[in-house]
């Protein structure tokens, strides 16, 4: 539905039928209606960054966009993930002028990782002195919301989005119906209509609007859950380095500081969950952690409740296609998820915002019917052209997004190995890191979001597979001659396992249908 129709619908109470739904939309416009250029559902990481970034975009007449950022609750969020921002994510923040959002929140510099396995540890520093940040998720989000509030043309509104407003004739999304939060307990809030040329859904991993991508959309795959707690004054093996402990018989454990005195611990527990998760952590996980950390973990288990978060994988589906809803674009975890082990989710989301804003910056055309002070939006969007832009965005983001996505699942499969061949690959991965040099700089550059190259990822992944050898081959005493045929077959089987792990992940990123 174009802006001319909305203007006439507002002024013409006769409900003159222009596209078959004029009277219905006139009723909606007449009662509790707001008009914007853009509506964004969700004021989390992606939503706030997008609102701020798009506010810096100007239409062809240099006027600012009018943006509504809708969030169910504007209180400080309390989550156990979204607390570690890789150096690549810091670069994206800097590109948007939002680096200050990591300041004044007791954020801790992140300079790399420490991998702990069977009593040994290896340091994996970020290359060239690059740094990330770790922090309380809620404090970071509140700074991003403040950035959105300060942005010209952005209204941050506390409201629960109930449904999309769609044109029954064309199916195009015209905006949303949302119920603002009551300002007084005695008041009853009435749903309002927020109309816009473009609606962005950034409502996270439990998105209500993911199905709008049509039949091509695939449901998230969840293999495990993170159980999180906060440790007080925990002595991590290497200061300012995230710690990844590989636990035999269980998923990996991730630890990093989120404040001067607080350290987040995330324990991966595979599905189906054991009947007693705390017992599993005490009996299986804690004994494999570095001894100085064990008392801190046991104390935290006694004092605090464990909080959980599903670890889901959802490949990105190309948007703007024939079975997608016109007028709606998904972004962030609503559209694309990966295992949080590598802490790459925020980096991907922020980079997506940077690229999308760049692609749309010369696309915002002033509506020919727009007049200052009118009720219509100031821009007019040709969705056929938008489809081309979304296709361009889809492939331009692939370098970083596919690298981070594939790496997260591949590392998880290796670090959480539960069969013999994967265990050999896990040992080969640790041995590869112990080699130092490019065996560390290459993988950590991929992990940090600084080397968006799936080919480089494939090179290092299969270098690890070649490094992995059966235990008999690693024994200082050479195996007997009769053992070699069986060991050769086992080595080939390990290499095939690497292909089985890596191949489907690459396919999930390459396909767009």
PDB file of N, CA and C in Angstrom, residues 436-488:
ATOM      1  N   UNK A 436      51.737 -23.224  18.054  1.00  0.00           N
ATOM      2  CA  UNK A 436      51.960 -21.781  18.051  1.00  0.00           C
ATOM      3  C   UNK A 436      52.046 -21.208  16.641  1.00  0.00           C
ATOM      4  N   UNK A 437      52.525 -19.988  16.531  1.00  0.00           N
ATOM      5  CA  UNK A 437      52.692 -19.350  15.221  1.00  0.00           C
ATOM      6  C   UNK A 437      51.387 -19.231  14.471  1.00  0.00           C
ATOM      7  N   UNK A 438      51.400 -19.595  13.200  1.00  0.00           N
ATOM      8  CA  UNK A 438      50.199 -19.478  12.368  1.00  0.00           C
ATOM      9  C   UNK A 438      49.119 -20.459  12.799  1.00  0.00           C
ATOM     10  N   UNK A 439      49.512 -21.511  13.505  1.00  0.00           N
ATOM     11  CA  UNK A 439      48.523 -22.472  13.994  1.00  0.00           C
ATOM     12  C   UNK A 439      47.632 -21.847  15.073  1.00  0.00           C
ATOM     13  N   UNK A 440      48.086 -20.734  15.660  1.00  0.00           N
ATOM     14  CA  UNK A 440      47.281 -19.983  16.616  1.00  0.00           C
ATOM     15  C   UNK A 440      46.727 -18.714  15.986  1.00  0.00           C
ATOM     16  N   UNK A 441      47.576 -17.972  15.277  1.00  0.00           N
ATOM     17  CA  UNK A 441      47.159 -16.678  14.710  1.00  0.00           C
ATOM     18  C   UNK A 441      46.023 -16.827  13.712  1.00  0.00           C
ATOM     19  N   UNK A 442      46.078 -17.859  12.877  1.00  0.00           N
ATOM     20  CA  UNK A 442      45.010 -18.055  11.898  1.00  0.00           C
ATOM     21  C   UNK A 442      43.676 -18.357  12.544  1.00  0.00           C
ATOM     22  N   UNK A 443      43.585 -19.415  13.387  1.00  0.00           N
ATOM     23  CA  UNK A 443      42.296 -19.734  14.006  1.00  0.00           C
ATOM     24  C   UNK A 443      41.740 -18.619  14.875  1.00  0.00           C
ATOM     25  N   UNK A 444      42.621 -17.931  15.662  1.00  0.00           N
ATOM     26  CA  UNK A 444      42.092 -16.899  16.552  1.00  0.00           C
ATOM     27  C   UNK A 444      41.644 -15.669  15.767  1.00  0.00           C
ATOM     28  N   UNK A 445      42.238 -15.413  14.615  1.00  0.00           N
ATOM     29  CA  UNK A 445      41.761 -14.317  13.760  1.00  0.00           C
ATOM     30  C   UNK A 445      40.359 -14.614  13.247  1.00  0.00           C
ATOM     31  N   UNK A 446      40.102 -15.888  12.938  1.00  0.00           N
ATOM     32  CA  UNK A 446      38.756 -16.294  12.533  1.00  0.00           C
ATOM     33  C   UNK A 446      37.776 -16.146  13.689  1.00  0.00           C
ATOM     34  N   UNK A 447      38.213 -16.607  14.863  1.00  0.00           N
ATOM     35  CA  UNK A 447      37.370 -16.541  16.051  1.00  0.00           C
ATOM     36  C   UNK A 447      37.040 -15.107  16.439  1.00  0.00           C
ATOM     37  N   UNK A 448      38.013 -14.203  16.261  1.00  0.00           N
ATOM     38  CA  UNK A 448      37.846 -12.804  16.665  1.00  0.00           C
ATOM     39  C   UNK A 448      37.012 -12.003  15.684  1.00  0.00           C
ATOM     40  N   UNK A 449      36.641 -12.583  14.560  1.00  0.00           N
ATOM     41  CA  UNK A 449      35.886 -11.847  13.553  1.00  0.00           C
ATOM     42  C   UNK A 449      36.760 -10.892  12.766  1.00  0.00           C
ATOM     43  N   UNK A 450      38.075 -11.142  12.737  1.00  0.00           N
ATOM     44  CA  UNK A 450      39.005 -10.260  12.031  1.00  0.00           C
ATOM     45  C   UNK A 450      39.429 -10.823  10.686  1.00  0.00           C
ATOM     46  N   UNK A 451      39.115 -12.084  10.433  1.00  0.00           N
ATOM     47  CA  UNK A 451      39.490 -12.725   9.165  1.00  0.00           C
ATOM     48  C   UNK A 451      38.250 -13.403   8.594  1.00  0.00           C
ATOM     49  N   UNK A 452      37.380 -12.653   7.935  1.00  0.00           N
ATOM     50  CA  UNK A 452      36.135 -13.229   7.413  1.00  0.00           C
ATOM     51  C   UNK A 452      36.372 -14.061   6.154  1.00  0.00           C
ATOM     52  N   UNK A 453      36.929 -15.246   6.323  1.00  0.00           N
ATOM     53  CA  UNK A 453      37.305 -16.069   5.178  1.00  0.00           C
ATOM     54  C   UNK A 453      36.959 -17.532   5.425  1.00  0.00           C
ATOM     55  N   UNK A 454      35.890 -18.052   4.842  1.00  0.00           N
ATOM     56  CA  UNK A 454      35.576 -19.480   4.978  1.00  0.00           C
ATOM     57  C   UNK A 454      36.680 -20.375   4.418  1.00  0.00           C
ATOM     58  N   UNK A 455      37.403 -19.903   3.399  1.00  0.00           N
ATOM     59  CA  UNK A 455      38.495 -20.709   2.842  1.00  0.00           C
ATOM     60  C   UNK A 455      39.626 -20.861   3.858  1.00  0.00           C
ATOM     61  N   UNK A 456      39.952 -19.775   4.575  1.00  0.00           N
ATOM     62  CA  UNK A 456      40.967 -19.862   5.614  1.00  0.00           C
ATOM     63  C   UNK A 456      40.504 -20.794   6.727  1.00  0.00           C
ATOM     64  N   UNK A 457      39.233 -20.752   7.050  1.00  0.00           N
ATOM     65  CA  UNK A 457      38.685 -21.653   8.053  1.00  0.00           C
ATOM     66  C   UNK A 457      38.825 -23.103   7.605  1.00  0.00           C
ATOM     67  N   UNK A 458      38.493 -23.385   6.347  1.00  0.00           N
ATOM     68  CA  UNK A 458      38.609 -24.747   5.828  1.00  0.00           C
ATOM     69  C   UNK A 458      40.065 -25.222   5.887  1.00  0.00           C
ATOM     70  N   UNK A 459      40.999 -24.332   5.552  1.00  0.00           N
ATOM     71  CA  UNK A 459      42.426 -24.691   5.584  1.00  0.00           C
ATOM     72  C   UNK A 459      42.835 -25.135   6.986  1.00  0.00           C
ATOM     73  N   UNK A 460      42.513 -24.348   7.982  1.00  0.00           N
ATOM     74  CA  UNK A 460      42.930 -24.679   9.343  1.00  0.00           C
ATOM     75  C   UNK A 460      42.159 -25.879   9.890  1.00  0.00           C
ATOM     76  N   UNK A 461      40.902 -26.017   9.521  1.00  0.00           N
ATOM     77  CA  UNK A 461      40.129 -27.145  10.029  1.00  0.00           C
ATOM     78  C   UNK A 461      40.720 -28.455   9.542  1.00  0.00           C
ATOM     79  N   UNK A 462      41.051 -28.530   8.274  1.00  0.00           N
ATOM     80  CA  UNK A 462      41.592 -29.783   7.753  1.00  0.00           C
ATOM     81  C   UNK A 462      43.068 -29.965   8.099  1.00  0.00           C
ATOM     82  N   UNK A 463      43.754 -28.855   8.413  1.00  0.00           N
ATOM     83  CA  UNK A 463      45.100 -28.993   8.971  1.00  0.00           C
ATOM     84  C   UNK A 463      45.028 -29.659  10.338  1.00  0.00           C
ATOM     85  N   UNK A 464      44.005 -29.321  11.114  1.00  0.00           N
ATOM     86  CA  UNK A 464      43.787 -29.987  12.397  1.00  0.00           C
ATOM     87  C   UNK A 464      43.500 -31.466  12.170  1.00  0.00           C
ATOM     88  N   UNK A 465      42.667 -31.779  11.158  1.00  0.00           N
ATOM     89  CA  UNK A 465      42.336 -33.181  10.878  1.00  0.00           C
ATOM     90  C   UNK A 465      43.572 -33.981  10.508  1.00  0.00           C
ATOM     91  N   UNK A 466      44.494 -33.370   9.779  1.00  0.00           N
ATOM     92  CA  UNK A 466      45.731 -34.058   9.420  1.00  0.00           C
ATOM     93  C   UNK A 466      46.662 -34.183  10.620  1.00  0.00           C
ATOM     94  N   UNK A 467      46.548 -33.234  11.564  1.00  0.00           N
ATOM     95  CA  UNK A 467      47.356 -33.276  12.778  1.00  0.00           C
ATOM     96  C   UNK A 467      46.874 -34.392  13.715  1.00  0.00           C
ATOM     97  N   UNK A 468      45.573 -34.690  13.640  1.00  0.00           N
ATOM     98  CA  UNK A 468      45.000 -35.700  14.530  1.00  0.00           C
ATOM     99  C   UNK A 468      45.435 -37.093  14.097  1.00  0.00           C
ATOM    100  N   UNK A 469      45.918 -37.872  15.056  1.00  0.00           N
ATOM    101  CA  UNK A 469      46.366 -39.235  14.779  1.00  0.00           C
ATOM    102  C   UNK A 469      45.892 -40.165  15.886  1.00  0.00           C
ATOM    103  N   UNK A 470      45.661 -41.428  15.567  1.00  0.00           N
ATOM    104  CA  UNK A 470      45.292 -42.379  16.614  1.00  0.00           C
ATOM    105  C   UNK A 470      46.361 -42.453  17.700  1.00  0.00           C
ATOM    106  N   UNK A 471      45.957 -42.878  18.889  1.00  0.00           N
ATOM    107  CA  UNK A 471      46.859 -42.885  20.038  1.00  0.00           C
ATOM    108  C   UNK A 471      48.108 -43.711  19.785  1.00  0.00           C
ATOM    109  N   UNK A 472      48.000 -44.834  19.093  1.00  0.00           N
ATOM    110  CA  UNK A 472      49.157 -45.690  18.839  1.00  0.00           C
ATOM    111  C   UNK A 472      50.219 -44.978  18.027  1.00  0.00           C
ATOM    112  N   UNK A 473      49.802 -44.077  17.129  1.00  0.00           N
ATOM    113  CA  UNK A 473      50.759 -43.334  16.310  1.00  0.00           C
ATOM    114  C   UNK A 473      51.445 -42.236  17.105  1.00  0.00           C
ATOM    115  N   UNK A 474      50.799 -41.759  18.193  1.00  0.00           N
ATOM    116  CA  UNK A 474      51.403 -40.708  19.003  1.00  0.00           C
ATOM    117  C   UNK A 474      52.315 -41.276  20.082  1.00  0.00           C
ATOM    118  N   UNK A 475      52.277 -42.592  20.242  1.00  0.00           N
ATOM    119  CA  UNK A 475      53.108 -43.241  21.264  1.00  0.00           C
ATOM    120  C   UNK A 475      54.578 -43.147  20.885  1.00  0.00           C
ATOM    121  N   UNK A 476      55.480 -42.765  21.831  1.00  0.00           N
ATOM    122  CA  UNK A 476      56.906 -42.695  21.515  1.00  0.00           C
ATOM    123  C   UNK A 476      57.454 -44.006  20.962  1.00  0.00           C
ATOM    124  N   UNK A 477      56.899 -45.129  21.390  1.00  0.00           N
ATOM    125  CA  UNK A 477      57.309 -46.430  20.855  1.00  0.00           C
ATOM    126  C   UNK A 477      56.540 -46.693  19.573  1.00  0.00           C
ATOM    127  N   UNK A 478      57.251 -46.873  18.496  1.00  0.00           N
ATOM    128  CA  UNK A 478      56.610 -47.054  17.189  1.00  0.00           C
ATOM    129  C   UNK A 478      55.726 -48.288  17.203  1.00  0.00           C
ATOM    130  N   UNK A 479      54.547 -48.208  16.591  1.00  0.00           N
ATOM    131  CA  UNK A 479      53.667 -49.377  16.536  1.00  0.00           C
ATOM    132  C   UNK A 479      54.294 -50.484  15.690  1.00  0.00           C
ATOM    133  N   UNK A 480      53.880 -51.690  15.927  1.00  0.00           N
ATOM    134  CA  UNK A 480      54.410 -52.819  15.166  1.00  0.00           C
ATOM    135  C   UNK A 480      53.932 -52.748  13.723  1.00  0.00           C
ATOM    136  N   UNK A 481      54.629 -53.460  12.860  1.00  0.00           N
ATOM    137  CA  UNK A 481      54.330 -53.423  11.431  1.00  0.00           C
ATOM    138  C   UNK A 481      52.902 -53.868  11.141  1.00  0.00           C
ATOM    139  N   UNK A 482      52.433 -54.854  11.898  1.00  0.00           N
ATOM    140  CA  UNK A 482      51.104 -55.393  11.615  1.00  0.00           C
ATOM    141  C   UNK A 482      50.005 -54.423  12.018  1.00  0.00           C
ATOM    142  N   UNK A 483      50.371 -53.421  12.850  1.00  0.00           N
ATOM    143  CA  UNK A 483      49.352 -52.452  13.279  1.00  0.00           C
ATOM    144  C   UNK A 483      49.100 -51.360  12.241  1.00  0.00           C
ATOM    145  N   UNK A 484      50.068 -51.147  11.352  1.00  0.00           N
ATOM    146  CA  UNK A 484      49.962 -50.001  10.450  1.00  0.00           C
ATOM    147  C   UNK A 484      48.727 -50.011   9.546  1.00  0.00           C
ATOM    148  N   UNK A 485      48.338 -51.141   8.946  1.00  0.00           N
ATOM    149  CA  UNK A 485      47.131 -51.102   8.095  1.00  0.00           C
ATOM    150  C   UNK A 485      45.892 -50.638   8.854  1.00  0.00           C
ATOM    151  N   UNK A 486      45.711 -51.178  10.071  1.00  0.00           N
ATOM    152  CA  UNK A 486      44.540 -50.769  10.846  1.00  0.00           C
ATOM    153  C   UNK A 486      44.620 -49.297  11.244  1.00  0.00           C
ATOM    154  N   UNK A 487      45.836 -48.833  11.595  1.00  0.00           N
ATOM    155  CA  UNK A 487      46.001 -47.430  11.968  1.00  0.00           C
ATOM    156  C   UNK A 487      45.775 -46.509  10.776  1.00  0.00           C
ATOM    157  N   UNK A 488      46.192 -46.939   9.596  1.00  0.00           N
ATOM    158  CA  UNK A 488      45.970 -46.131   8.392  1.00  0.00           C
ATOM    159  C   UNK A 488      44.479 -45.998   8.109  1.00  0.00           C
TER     160      UNK A 488
END
